[in-house]
Amino acid sequence: MMKATAMLLRMIFVLSTITLSLGCSPNLEGEPDSSKPAPTQSPPLTSADTRDDQIDAGSIAARNEIFKNYKYLDDHLSLMDGFGNDKELEQSLDRLRNKPDIVNEVTTLYDILTRATNAEKHDGYGEARWRIVHLLGELKNPAARKPLFEIATTQLPDPKEVSEVAYKVEFRIRARAIAGLEKLNDVEQLQKIYDENRQLSGLAAASLYELGKPPKGIKLLDGKRVMGLGDPADFKIKEQATARKSMRIPAATRILENLKMVTPVDAVKN
Amino acid sequence: MKKLSLLISFIALLQIIPNAQAASCSAVMTSESLVGNWCNNTWVNFFWDAYDFDSGDWDNGFGFPNACDTVRPLGRTMNAIYVVNYADGPGSKSTDDFSGSILHWGGNYTMREIDELDARCGDGSKRAHTQWGWQDNWTQLYLPFFYNENVVERAGTLIHESRHADWCGHNGNDGSNMCPAASNSCDESFSDGCSGIGSPSGRGSTGFQALWLWWFTVDADSITGTSTRKAFARDEANRIFNTMFDVNPCINITSSGAVIGTC
């Protein structure tokens, strides 16, 4: 019995060694190897071997329910996405500006989407909410001052308590509300945000600068010098083995074919 | 003895079966406008090869076989590829042209550095992940990339991930001066953002992303740079400048694209 147990343990040891050396360990990326550079990001969420992921279309019913009374606004949001050009967008904006209670309607839709986001705890309406706030500013209607200020000064969530997506959505919405106040030349409220809200003071300063009222100490910089062109550096020797030969990317200057479907062809791999 | 042999075989089998884990997910899929004239065989096959797509990574609802369907992840990725490669204009250019600003060479950079693009469900917490180093290199794109980011943001993400593929890991959100976003995607500063063995020096993934977004705000052509997309790019760049660096860069972008010092 002792002899059999010892043999079993020896077999397990040998087989484990063999399989580990073949790279079959399920935690390959989680195992530190001091001889190889380790990526500094957190380990991947799914192994590169999971090629059978499946995605299905979720129900659009909730979204349709929200927008069923606001189709004219949904159409405008589509134009913002690029279904149409800037000229069509401007024409749609003019039509909305002529609606008597438009600020109230846009604000109501924003509130509905915000409540849905908070209730359902997802970020699916982040883009729509940003576009609605953008629209509020574009209307250039004095009645939008109050809702824009309220949106801009609604407290940001604690980034440690929400997802990264949620935090950035909320920050951008406040940035857009501040841009809206700039469109309304609302120096007073922008100054208030600059004075009282440290996280957003830079954004408020940018708007005050454009309105000719830069806060003390704010200065224009040489953008191209400060930002730079960027440095792609040279192609590394370590990547030579996978280097692709130089090619020309195809021009996209005109419609070559009026297609709705194109099936790409996998390259033949050696 | 027979039972012992069976037991050994069973244990051996457990060791060598790969831990493949297929995931299922769903998303509310809405359509997105096609940016530019890219829905043709020449264009699609060029970039399908350039980013080393594989049909096995993009089927099962992710979009293959129709690359032009912008309701699905594949079409939305192709849309972002258009923006990152043609934001400076729809003309042709050589893939080893790295002249000018990042708006001009950014697309070439993504093609040079990214080894392959794969679609996965993910767990909702990340939009993308790149694996680099002396191992199989890849970039996985997840649900938030496809359905919580618009086309401009996705283009910025491709720039971000390509910097990782260039062996540049984040070096922020540490020490006593953490970034306001408290995110592991933070860089130490706008000009210092790379760490890890073999990493380049200089600007990191987040810095590259912010830089590209500013250039998009000021210089994107009329096809990619509609007024709404430029406004978004500005807000996204400002979000990064204000929350994603441990050391505040003290800059913000104004509505006219000017850069102001805000400290």
Short mmCIF file of C-alpha atoms in Angstrom, two decimals:
data_model
loop_
_atom_site.label_atom_id
_atom_site.label_comp_id
_atom_site.label_asym_id
_atom_site.label_seq_id
_atom_site.Cartn_x
_atom_site.Cartn_y
_atom_site.Cartn_z
CA MET A 1 0.00 0.00 0.00
CA MET A 2 2.80 2.41 0.96
CA LYS A 3 4.65 1.45 -2.19
CA ALA A 4 1.53 2.09 -4.33
CA THR A 5 0.93 5.46 -2.69
CA ALA A 6 4.52 6.49 -3.27
CA MET A 7 4.23 5.44 -6.90
CA LEU A 8 1.00 7.40 -7.29
CA LEU A 9 2.57 10.52 -5.84
CA ARG A 10 5.58 10.13 -8.11
CA MET A 11 3.31 9.75 -11.18
CA ILE A 12 1.36 12.86 -10.24
CA PHE A 13 4.58 14.82 -9.84
CA VAL A 14 5.93 13.68 -13.19
CA LEU A 15 2.67 14.35 -15.04
CA SER A 16 2.32 17.79 -13.46
CA THR A 17 5.82 18.73 -14.50
CA ILE A 18 5.18 17.57 -18.06
CA THR A 19 1.88 19.42 -18.44
CA LEU A 20 3.22 22.64 -16.91
CA SER A 21 6.15 22.67 -19.28
CA LEU A 22 3.73 22.22 -22.20
CA GLY A 23 1.95 25.43 -21.14
CA CYS A 24 -1.31 23.77 -20.31
CA SER A 25 -1.68 25.37 -16.91
CA PRO A 26 -4.99 27.21 -16.75
CA ASN A 27 -3.37 30.15 -14.96
CA LEU A 28 -0.50 30.74 -17.35
CA GLU A 29 -0.66 34.52 -17.11
CA GLY A 30 -1.21 34.48 -13.35
CA GLU A 31 2.04 32.65 -12.65
CA PRO A 32 4.95 34.98 -12.14
CA ASP A 33 8.11 34.07 -13.98
CA SER A 34 11.05 36.14 -12.90
CA SER A 35 12.89 35.46 -16.16
CA LYS A 36 10.21 37.15 -18.27
CA PRO A 37 8.92 40.68 -18.18
CA ALA A 38 5.53 40.74 -16.55
CA PRO A 39 2.87 43.09 -17.81
CA THR A 40 1.99 45.71 -15.26
CA GLN A 41 -1.71 45.58 -15.96
CA SER A 42 -3.99 43.35 -13.96
CA PRO A 43 -4.45 39.84 -15.36
CA PRO A 44 -6.91 39.51 -18.21
CA LEU A 45 -10.53 38.89 -17.39
CA THR A 46 -10.83 36.01 -19.80
CA SER A 47 -8.19 33.72 -21.15
CA ALA A 48 -7.19 34.20 -24.77
CA ASP A 49 -8.38 30.63 -25.25
CA THR A 50 -12.05 31.55 -24.79
CA ARG A 51 -12.96 31.83 -28.44
CA ASP A 52 -16.53 30.67 -28.02
CA ASP A 53 -18.00 33.76 -26.38
CA GLN A 54 -21.55 34.39 -27.55
CA ILE A 55 -23.35 37.71 -27.65
CA ASP A 56 -27.08 38.20 -28.13
CA ALA A 57 -29.14 41.30 -28.69
CA GLY A 58 -30.73 42.40 -25.43
CA SER A 59 -34.23 43.74 -25.21
CA ILE A 60 -34.65 47.27 -26.49
CA ALA A 61 -38.10 47.54 -24.91
CA ALA A 62 -37.00 49.70 -21.97
CA ARG A 63 -35.32 52.23 -24.25
CA ASN A 64 -38.28 52.31 -26.61
CA GLU A 65 -40.63 52.88 -23.68
CA ILE A 66 -38.63 55.93 -22.58
CA PHE A 67 -38.38 57.44 -26.03
CA LYS A 68 -41.91 56.66 -27.26
CA ASN A 69 -43.10 60.15 -26.28
CA TYR A 70 -39.91 61.83 -27.44
CA LYS A 71 -39.39 60.54 -30.96
CA TYR A 72 -38.65 64.04 -32.26
CA LEU A 73 -35.80 64.32 -29.74
CA ASP A 74 -34.57 60.80 -30.54
CA ASP A 75 -34.43 61.82 -34.21
CA HIS A 76 -32.31 64.81 -33.29
CA LEU A 77 -29.98 62.64 -31.20
CA SER A 78 -29.56 60.39 -34.27
CA LEU A 79 -28.54 63.38 -36.34
CA MET A 80 -25.95 64.16 -33.67
CA ASP A 81 -24.61 60.65 -34.19
CA GLY A 82 -24.02 61.42 -37.83
CA PHE A 83 -27.11 60.05 -39.51
CA GLY A 84 -27.16 63.17 -41.65
CA ASN A 85 -24.76 66.07 -41.82
CA ASP A 86 -24.17 69.25 -39.84
CA LYS A 87 -26.56 71.20 -42.10
CA GLU A 88 -29.43 68.80 -41.36
CA LEU A 89 -28.52 68.96 -37.70
CA GLU A 90 -28.75 72.76 -37.74
CA GLN A 91 -32.16 72.62 -39.47
CA SER A 92 -33.43 70.20 -36.85
CA LEU A 93 -32.09 72.46 -34.12
CA ASP A 94 -33.98 75.42 -35.59
CA ARG A 95 -37.23 73.42 -35.53
CA LEU A 96 -36.65 72.49 -31.88
CA ARG A 97 -35.87 76.09 -30.94
CA ASN A 98 -39.29 77.07 -32.22
CA LYS A 99 -41.09 74.68 -29.90
CA PRO A 100 -42.52 76.72 -27.01
CA ASP A 101 -41.69 74.42 -24.10
CA ILE A 102 -38.61 72.75 -25.52
CA VAL A 103 -36.28 73.34 -22.57
CA ASN A 104 -38.73 71.72 -20.19
CA GLU A 105 -39.22 68.74 -22.54
CA VAL A 106 -35.49 68.19 -22.99
CA THR A 107 -34.87 68.50 -19.26
CA THR A 108 -37.67 66.04 -18.51
CA LEU A 109 -36.16 63.49 -20.88
CA TYR A 110 -32.76 63.98 -19.24
CA ASP A 111 -34.30 63.35 -15.81
CA ILE A 112 -36.10 60.22 -17.03
CA LEU A 113 -32.88 58.77 -18.43
CA THR A 114 -30.92 59.68 -15.31
CA ARG A 115 -33.49 57.99 -13.06
CA ALA A 116 -33.44 54.92 -15.31
CA THR A 117 -29.64 54.82 -15.13
CA ASN A 118 -29.70 55.02 -11.33
CA ALA A 119 -32.54 52.50 -10.99
CA GLU A 120 -31.18 49.95 -13.43
CA LYS A 121 -27.58 50.52 -12.38
CA HIS A 122 -26.15 50.48 -15.89
CA ASP A 123 -24.46 53.05 -18.07
CA GLY A 124 -26.37 52.35 -21.22
CA TYR A 125 -27.92 55.82 -21.37
CA GLY A 126 -24.64 57.69 -20.85
CA GLU A 127 -24.31 58.69 -24.50
CA ALA A 128 -27.95 59.79 -24.76
CA ARG A 129 -27.69 61.85 -21.57
CA TRP A 130 -24.53 63.57 -22.84
CA ARG A 131 -26.21 64.42 -26.16
CA ILE A 132 -29.28 65.79 -24.38
CA VAL A 133 -27.13 68.09 -22.26
CA HIS A 134 -25.32 69.13 -25.43
CA LEU A 135 -28.69 69.94 -26.97
CA LEU A 136 -29.71 71.99 -23.92
CA GLY A 137 -26.73 74.25 -24.53
CA GLU A 138 -27.21 74.35 -28.30
CA LEU A 139 -30.79 75.63 -27.88
CA LYS A 140 -29.29 78.89 -26.56
CA ASN A 141 -32.48 79.44 -24.61
CA PRO A 142 -32.15 81.42 -21.34
CA ALA A 143 -34.55 78.99 -19.68
CA ALA A 144 -31.80 76.36 -19.93
CA ARG A 145 -29.54 78.23 -17.49
CA LYS A 146 -31.08 76.73 -14.38
CA PRO A 147 -31.12 73.05 -15.46
CA LEU A 148 -27.60 73.34 -16.92
CA PHE A 149 -26.30 74.79 -13.67
CA GLU A 150 -28.04 72.07 -11.68
CA ILE A 151 -26.55 69.36 -13.87
CA ALA A 152 -23.08 70.90 -13.69
CA THR A 153 -23.17 71.17 -9.92
CA THR A 154 -24.73 67.79 -9.12
CA GLN A 155 -22.11 66.06 -7.06
CA LEU A 156 -19.88 63.67 -8.91
CA PRO A 157 -19.99 60.10 -7.61
CA ASP A 158 -17.06 58.77 -5.65
CA PRO A 159 -14.93 56.99 -8.26
CA LYS A 160 -14.17 54.23 -5.76
CA GLU A 161 -17.86 53.43 -5.49
CA VAL A 162 -18.91 53.33 -9.14
CA SER A 163 -17.55 51.70 -12.28
CA GLU A 164 -14.91 53.46 -14.34
CA VAL A 165 -17.46 53.84 -17.14
CA ALA A 166 -20.03 55.42 -14.82
CA TYR A 167 -17.54 57.92 -13.40
CA LYS A 168 -16.33 59.10 -16.76
CA VAL A 169 -19.89 59.38 -18.10
CA GLU A 170 -20.85 61.60 -15.17
CA PHE A 171 -17.75 63.77 -15.51
CA ARG A 172 -18.34 64.33 -19.21
CA ILE A 173 -21.98 65.26 -18.61
CA ARG A 174 -20.91 67.97 -16.17
CA ALA A 175 -18.28 69.16 -18.65
CA ARG A 176 -20.99 69.44 -21.31
CA ALA A 177 -23.29 71.35 -18.96
CA ILE A 178 -20.49 73.86 -18.31
CA ALA A 179 -20.03 74.20 -22.08
CA GLY A 180 -23.76 74.87 -22.30
CA LEU A 181 -23.51 77.69 -19.76
CA GLU A 182 -20.73 79.17 -21.89
CA LYS A 183 -23.06 79.17 -24.91
CA LEU A 184 -25.52 81.18 -22.80
CA ASN A 185 -22.75 83.63 -21.78
CA ASP A 186 -23.55 82.83 -18.16
CA VAL A 187 -20.42 84.34 -16.58
CA GLU A 188 -22.02 84.55 -13.13
CA GLN A 189 -22.76 80.84 -12.81
CA LEU A 190 -19.49 79.81 -14.42
CA GLN A 191 -17.64 81.97 -11.91
CA LYS A 192 -19.57 80.30 -9.12
CA ILE A 193 -18.52 76.85 -10.37
CA TYR A 194 -14.93 78.02 -10.69
CA ASP A 195 -14.92 79.38 -7.13
CA GLU A 196 -16.73 76.51 -5.44
CA ASN A 197 -16.00 73.32 -7.33
CA ARG A 198 -12.37 72.28 -7.35
CA GLN A 199 -12.86 69.26 -9.59
CA LEU A 200 -14.54 71.25 -12.33
CA SER A 201 -12.75 74.57 -11.90
CA GLY A 202 -10.48 73.95 -14.91
CA LEU A 203 -13.49 73.42 -17.16
CA ALA A 204 -15.17 76.56 -15.82
CA ALA A 205 -11.93 78.49 -16.33
CA ALA A 206 -11.81 77.36 -19.97
CA SER A 207 -15.33 78.69 -20.54
CA LEU A 208 -14.63 81.95 -18.73
CA TYR A 209 -11.53 82.37 -20.86
CA GLU A 210 -13.58 82.02 -24.05
CA LEU A 211 -16.07 84.59 -22.71
CA GLY A 212 -13.27 87.08 -22.16
CA LYS A 213 -13.35 86.76 -18.36
CA PRO A 214 -10.40 84.52 -17.52
CA PRO A 215 -9.86 84.05 -13.79
CA LYS A 216 -6.64 85.44 -12.37
CA GLY A 217 -3.64 83.31 -13.26
CA ILE A 218 -5.30 81.50 -16.15
CA LYS A 219 -3.17 81.83 -19.27
CA LEU A 220 -3.29 80.85 -22.91
CA LEU A 221 -0.60 78.36 -23.89
CA ASP A 222 0.87 77.47 -27.24
CA GLY A 223 -1.25 74.37 -27.79
CA LYS A 224 0.86 72.69 -30.44
CA ARG A 225 4.02 73.26 -28.44
CA VAL A 226 2.52 72.08 -25.15
CA MET A 227 0.80 69.06 -26.65
CA GLY A 228 3.39 68.20 -29.25
CA LEU A 229 2.96 65.99 -32.26
CA GLY A 230 3.42 62.83 -30.24
CA ASP A 231 6.31 60.41 -30.54
CA PRO A 232 5.67 57.00 -32.08
CA ALA A 233 9.34 56.03 -31.54
CA ASP A 234 11.01 53.49 -33.73
CA PHE A 235 9.76 50.03 -34.38
CA LYS A 236 11.43 47.78 -31.89
CA ILE A 237 13.85 45.04 -32.72
CA LYS A 238 11.85 42.65 -30.57
CA GLU A 239 8.93 43.07 -32.94
CA GLN A 240 10.81 42.45 -36.17
CA ALA A 241 9.57 38.89 -36.39
CA THR A 242 5.96 40.04 -36.65
CA ALA A 243 6.62 43.17 -38.69
CA ARG A 244 4.23 43.74 -41.51
CA LYS A 245 5.61 45.04 -44.76
CA SER A 246 4.88 48.61 -45.72
CA MET A 247 1.62 49.02 -47.62
CA ARG A 248 -0.69 51.80 -48.64
CA ILE A 249 -3.99 52.06 -46.85
CA PRO A 250 -6.86 52.28 -49.33
CA ALA A 251 -8.30 55.71 -49.99
CA ALA A 252 -11.84 56.21 -48.75
CA THR A 253 -12.54 59.20 -50.93
CA ARG A 254 -15.51 57.81 -52.82
CA ILE A 255 -18.02 55.02 -52.60
CA LEU A 256 -16.51 52.11 -54.53
CA GLU A 257 -19.46 49.81 -54.16
CA ASN A 258 -22.91 50.45 -52.74
CA LEU A 259 -22.83 47.49 -50.38
CA LYS A 260 -24.67 46.66 -47.21
CA MET A 261 -22.70 43.55 -46.43
CA VAL A 262 -19.05 42.66 -46.73
CA THR A 263 -17.64 39.37 -45.49
CA PRO A 264 -13.92 39.62 -44.73
CA VAL A 265 -11.60 36.77 -45.60
CA ASP A 266 -9.25 35.31 -43.00
CA ALA A 267 -5.61 35.42 -44.06
CA VAL A 268 -3.95 32.08 -44.72
CA LYS A 269 -1.65 31.45 -41.78
CA ASN A 270 1.46 29.26 -42.05
CA MET B 1 -3.81 -2.08 -9.65
CA LYS B 2 -6.39 -1.51 -12.36
CA LYS B 3 -8.21 0.99 -10.12
CA LEU B 4 -4.92 2.74 -9.39
CA SER B 5 -4.17 3.03 -13.11
CA LEU B 6 -7.59 4.54 -13.72
CA LEU B 7 -7.09 7.01 -10.91
CA ILE B 8 -3.71 8.06 -12.26
CA SER B 9 -5.17 8.48 -15.75
CA PHE B 10 -8.02 10.58 -14.37
CA ILE B 11 -5.64 12.85 -12.45
CA ALA B 12 -3.41 13.17 -15.50
CA LEU B 13 -6.43 14.07 -17.63
CA LEU B 14 -7.43 16.84 -15.21
CA GLN B 15 -3.98 18.35 -15.54
CA ILE B 16 -3.90 18.57 -19.32
CA ILE B 17 -7.43 19.66 -20.27
CA PRO B 18 -7.17 23.41 -21.17
CA ASN B 19 -9.38 25.61 -19.02
CA ALA B 20 -11.48 27.02 -21.88
CA GLN B 21 -14.36 29.12 -20.54
CA ALA B 22 -16.95 30.30 -23.06
CA ALA B 23 -19.02 33.25 -21.88
CA SER B 24 -22.43 34.50 -22.90
CA CYS B 25 -23.55 38.06 -22.76
CA SER B 26 -26.15 40.39 -24.16
CA ALA B 27 -26.31 44.06 -24.96
CA VAL B 28 -28.93 46.55 -26.05
CA MET B 29 -27.83 46.96 -29.64
CA THR B 30 -28.69 50.18 -31.41
CA SER B 31 -27.47 51.21 -34.81
CA GLU B 32 -24.67 53.69 -35.42
CA SER B 33 -24.03 55.75 -38.52
CA LEU B 34 -21.27 54.57 -40.83
CA VAL B 35 -18.40 57.06 -40.71
CA GLY B 36 -16.94 57.47 -44.17
CA ASN B 37 -17.07 55.28 -47.27
CA TRP B 38 -15.57 52.09 -45.96
CA CYS B 39 -18.16 49.41 -46.60
CA ASN B 40 -16.42 47.72 -49.55
CA ASN B 41 -14.33 44.60 -50.04
CA THR B 42 -11.04 46.42 -50.63
CA TRP B 43 -11.22 48.45 -47.45
CA VAL B 44 -12.60 45.76 -45.17
CA ASN B 45 -10.15 43.08 -46.24
CA PHE B 46 -7.21 45.44 -45.92
CA PHE B 47 -7.96 46.31 -42.31
CA TRP B 48 -9.17 42.79 -41.47
CA ASP B 49 -5.65 41.66 -42.31
CA ALA B 50 -3.87 44.72 -40.88
CA TYR B 51 -5.28 44.18 -37.38
CA ASP B 52 -5.12 40.40 -37.71
CA PHE B 53 -8.80 39.79 -37.15
CA ASP B 54 -9.90 36.18 -37.22
CA SER B 55 -13.43 35.03 -37.95
CA GLY B 56 -13.34 32.70 -34.95
CA ASP B 57 -12.96 35.71 -32.64
CA TRP B 58 -15.84 37.67 -34.19
CA ASP B 59 -18.59 35.14 -34.87
CA ASN B 60 -21.34 33.98 -32.47
CA GLY B 61 -23.14 37.29 -32.67
CA PHE B 62 -20.13 39.59 -32.60
CA GLY B 63 -20.70 40.52 -36.24
CA PHE B 64 -18.94 38.12 -38.60
CA PRO B 65 -19.77 37.53 -41.47
CA ASN B 66 -21.04 41.07 -42.06
CA ALA B 67 -18.31 43.62 -41.25
CA CYS B 68 -20.57 46.53 -42.24
CA ASP B 69 -23.31 45.89 -39.68
CA THR B 70 -22.73 48.70 -37.17
CA VAL B 71 -25.36 47.27 -34.84
CA ARG B 72 -22.89 44.51 -34.02
CA PRO B 73 -19.46 44.77 -32.36
CA LEU B 74 -17.49 44.08 -35.55
CA GLY B 75 -19.07 46.92 -37.51
CA ARG B 76 -18.62 49.30 -34.60
CA THR B 77 -14.96 48.33 -34.37
CA MET B 78 -14.52 48.90 -38.10
CA ASN B 79 -16.12 52.31 -37.68
CA ALA B 80 -13.56 53.18 -35.01
CA ILE B 81 -10.77 51.89 -37.23
CA TYR B 82 -11.97 54.27 -39.92
CA VAL B 83 -11.87 57.22 -37.53
CA VAL B 84 -8.42 56.44 -36.14
CA ASN B 85 -6.94 55.96 -39.62
CA TYR B 86 -8.73 58.70 -41.55
CA ALA B 87 -9.40 61.51 -39.07
CA ASP B 88 -6.91 63.64 -40.99
CA GLY B 89 -8.62 62.97 -44.32
CA PRO B 90 -9.92 60.10 -46.48
CA GLY B 91 -6.87 59.83 -48.72
CA SER B 92 -4.42 56.96 -48.91
CA LYS B 93 -1.11 56.92 -47.03
CA SER B 94 1.77 54.53 -46.49
CA THR B 95 1.57 52.39 -43.36
CA ASP B 96 5.11 53.40 -42.39
CA ASP B 97 4.36 57.11 -42.57
CA PHE B 98 4.91 58.48 -39.06
CA SER B 99 5.28 62.11 -40.01
CA GLY B 100 3.24 64.94 -38.59
CA SER B 101 0.94 64.73 -35.62
CA ILE B 102 -0.59 61.71 -33.93
CA LEU B 103 -3.77 62.45 -35.87
CA HIS B 104 -1.83 61.59 -39.03
CA TRP B 105 0.16 58.57 -37.81
CA GLY B 106 -2.09 57.29 -35.05
CA GLY B 107 -3.79 54.73 -37.27
CA ASN B 108 -0.44 53.46 -38.51
CA TYR B 109 0.72 53.21 -34.93
CA THR B 110 -2.27 51.07 -33.98
CA MET B 111 -1.63 48.74 -36.93
CA ARG B 112 2.06 48.52 -36.14
CA GLU B 113 1.66 47.74 -32.46
CA ILE B 114 -1.57 45.78 -32.05
CA ASP B 115 -0.93 42.13 -32.78
CA GLU B 116 -4.54 41.00 -33.11
CA LEU B 117 -7.99 42.26 -32.21
CA ASP B 118 -10.36 39.83 -30.52
CA ALA B 119 -13.96 40.31 -29.37
CA ARG B 120 -15.02 38.96 -26.01
CA CYS B 121 -17.85 39.49 -23.52
CA GLY B 122 -15.66 40.53 -20.59
CA ASP B 123 -17.20 41.05 -17.14
CA GLY B 124 -18.33 44.64 -17.70
CA SER B 125 -15.63 46.31 -15.67
CA LYS B 126 -13.16 46.94 -18.49
CA ARG B 127 -13.56 48.06 -22.08
CA ALA B 128 -10.39 46.40 -23.40
CA HIS B 129 -7.26 44.62 -22.35
CA THR B 130 -3.93 44.11 -24.06
CA GLN B 131 -1.44 41.39 -23.30
CA TRP B 132 2.13 42.08 -24.28
CA GLY B 133 5.61 40.81 -23.48
CA TRP B 134 7.42 37.63 -24.41
CA GLN B 135 4.21 35.66 -24.82
CA ASP B 136 1.22 35.60 -27.13
CA ASN B 137 0.26 39.23 -27.72
CA TRP B 138 -3.35 40.24 -28.25
CA THR B 139 -5.89 42.95 -27.61
CA GLN B 140 -9.34 41.94 -26.42
CA LEU B 141 -12.29 44.29 -26.79
CA TYR B 142 -15.29 43.93 -24.45
CA LEU B 143 -18.91 45.00 -24.21
CA PRO B 144 -18.25 48.49 -22.80
CA PHE B 145 -16.02 49.21 -25.81
CA PHE B 146 -18.76 48.23 -28.23
CA TYR B 147 -21.83 49.69 -26.49
CA ASN B 148 -20.77 52.26 -23.88
CA GLU B 149 -18.38 54.16 -26.12
CA ASN B 150 -19.19 56.20 -29.20
CA VAL B 151 -16.99 56.01 -32.26
CA VAL B 152 -14.64 58.81 -31.15
CA GLU B 153 -14.08 57.24 -27.77
CA ARG B 154 -13.49 53.85 -29.39
CA ALA B 155 -10.86 55.36 -31.65
CA GLY B 156 -9.18 56.82 -28.57
CA THR B 157 -9.30 53.40 -26.94
CA LEU B 158 -7.52 51.84 -29.92
CA ILE B 159 -4.77 54.43 -29.52
CA HIS B 160 -4.65 53.67 -25.78
CA GLU B 161 -4.40 49.91 -26.29
CA SER B 162 -1.78 50.21 -29.01
CA ARG B 163 0.49 52.02 -26.55
CA HIS B 164 0.08 49.03 -24.23
CA ALA B 165 0.93 46.75 -27.14
CA ASP B 166 4.10 48.85 -27.36
CA TRP B 167 4.95 47.35 -23.95
CA CYS B 168 3.93 50.44 -22.01
CA GLY B 169 2.12 49.71 -18.76
CA HIS B 170 0.39 52.29 -16.57
CA ASN B 171 2.38 53.84 -13.74
CA GLY B 172 -0.23 55.98 -12.01
CA ASN B 173 -2.74 55.76 -9.19
CA ASP B 174 -0.02 55.05 -6.69
CA GLY B 175 1.83 56.62 -3.85
CA SER B 176 0.56 59.57 -1.90
CA ASN B 177 -0.63 61.49 -4.96
CA MET B 178 -3.25 59.31 -6.61
CA CYS B 179 -5.24 60.40 -9.63
CA PRO B 180 -8.74 61.79 -8.99
CA ALA B 181 -10.36 58.96 -10.96
CA ALA B 182 -8.73 56.36 -8.68
CA SER B 183 -8.27 54.19 -11.74
CA ASN B 184 -5.60 51.67 -12.63
CA SER B 185 -5.61 53.25 -16.08
CA CYS B 186 -4.04 56.43 -14.72
CA ASP B 187 -0.57 57.57 -15.71
CA GLU B 188 1.90 59.33 -13.44
CA SER B 189 1.80 62.46 -15.60
CA PHE B 190 0.99 63.62 -19.12
CA SER B 191 4.62 63.15 -20.17
CA ASP B 192 5.52 60.16 -18.00
CA GLY B 193 3.26 57.17 -18.31
CA CYS B 194 5.16 53.97 -19.04
CA SER B 195 6.43 51.25 -16.77
CA GLY B 196 7.39 47.62 -17.03
CA ILE B 197 10.38 45.68 -18.28
CA GLY B 198 11.17 46.63 -21.86
CA SER B 199 8.75 49.58 -21.83
CA PRO B 200 9.43 52.72 -23.82
CA SER B 201 9.88 55.97 -21.94
CA GLY B 202 7.68 59.00 -22.20
CA ARG B 203 3.99 59.40 -22.61
CA GLY B 204 1.79 56.49 -21.58
CA SER B 205 -1.41 55.02 -22.94
CA THR B 206 -3.65 57.57 -21.26
CA GLY B 207 -1.40 60.43 -22.38
CA PHE B 208 -1.41 59.16 -25.96
CA GLN B 209 -5.19 58.94 -25.84
CA ALA B 210 -5.60 62.50 -24.56
CA LEU B 211 -3.15 63.81 -27.14
CA TRP B 212 -5.01 62.14 -30.00
CA LEU B 213 -8.32 63.53 -28.73
CA TRP B 214 -6.99 67.09 -28.63
CA TRP B 215 -5.65 66.81 -32.18
CA PHE B 216 -9.04 65.42 -33.23
CA THR B 217 -10.77 68.39 -31.63
CA VAL B 218 -8.67 70.90 -33.57
CA ASP B 219 -7.80 69.14 -36.82
CA ALA B 220 -10.22 66.31 -37.65
CA ASP B 221 -11.65 66.52 -41.15
CA SER B 222 -15.31 67.20 -41.89
CA ILE B 223 -16.19 63.51 -42.41
CA THR B 224 -14.97 62.26 -39.05
CA GLY B 225 -15.01 65.55 -37.16
CA THR B 226 -18.65 66.63 -37.05
CA SER B 227 -19.44 69.37 -34.58
CA THR B 228 -20.88 66.87 -32.09
CA ARG B 229 -17.92 64.50 -32.32
CA LYS B 230 -15.44 67.33 -31.82
CA ALA B 231 -17.38 68.56 -28.80
CA PHE B 232 -17.28 65.06 -27.36
CA ALA B 233 -13.57 64.68 -28.08
CA ARG B 234 -12.93 67.91 -26.20
CA ASP B 235 -14.94 66.76 -23.16
CA GLU B 236 -13.23 63.37 -23.18
CA ALA B 237 -9.77 64.95 -23.44
CA ASN B 238 -10.60 67.34 -20.60
CA ARG B 239 -11.88 64.45 -18.52
CA ILE B 240 -8.53 62.74 -18.93
CA PHE B 241 -6.54 65.89 -18.16
CA ASN B 242 -8.58 66.56 -15.04
CA THR B 243 -8.89 63.05 -13.58
CA MET B 244 -6.47 60.53 -15.08
CA PHE B 245 -3.00 61.75 -14.07
CA ASP B 246 -1.43 61.60 -10.64
CA VAL B 247 0.35 64.86 -11.37
CA ASN B 248 -2.20 67.41 -12.55
CA PRO B 249 -1.10 68.62 -15.99
CA CYS B 250 -2.88 71.92 -15.26
CA ILE B 251 -4.26 72.23 -18.78
CA ASN B 252 -7.76 72.37 -20.17
CA ILE B 253 -9.08 72.69 -23.70
CA THR B 254 -11.45 75.52 -24.51
CA SER B 255 -14.41 75.40 -26.88
CA SER B 256 -12.24 76.83 -29.68
CA GLY B 257 -9.57 74.16 -29.15
CA ALA B 258 -7.17 76.50 -27.37
CA VAL B 259 -5.09 75.13 -24.52
CA ILE B 260 -5.07 77.12 -21.29
CA GLY B 261 -2.94 76.72 -18.19
CA THR B 262 -5.27 76.29 -15.23
CA CYS B 263 -2.97 76.13 -12.22
#
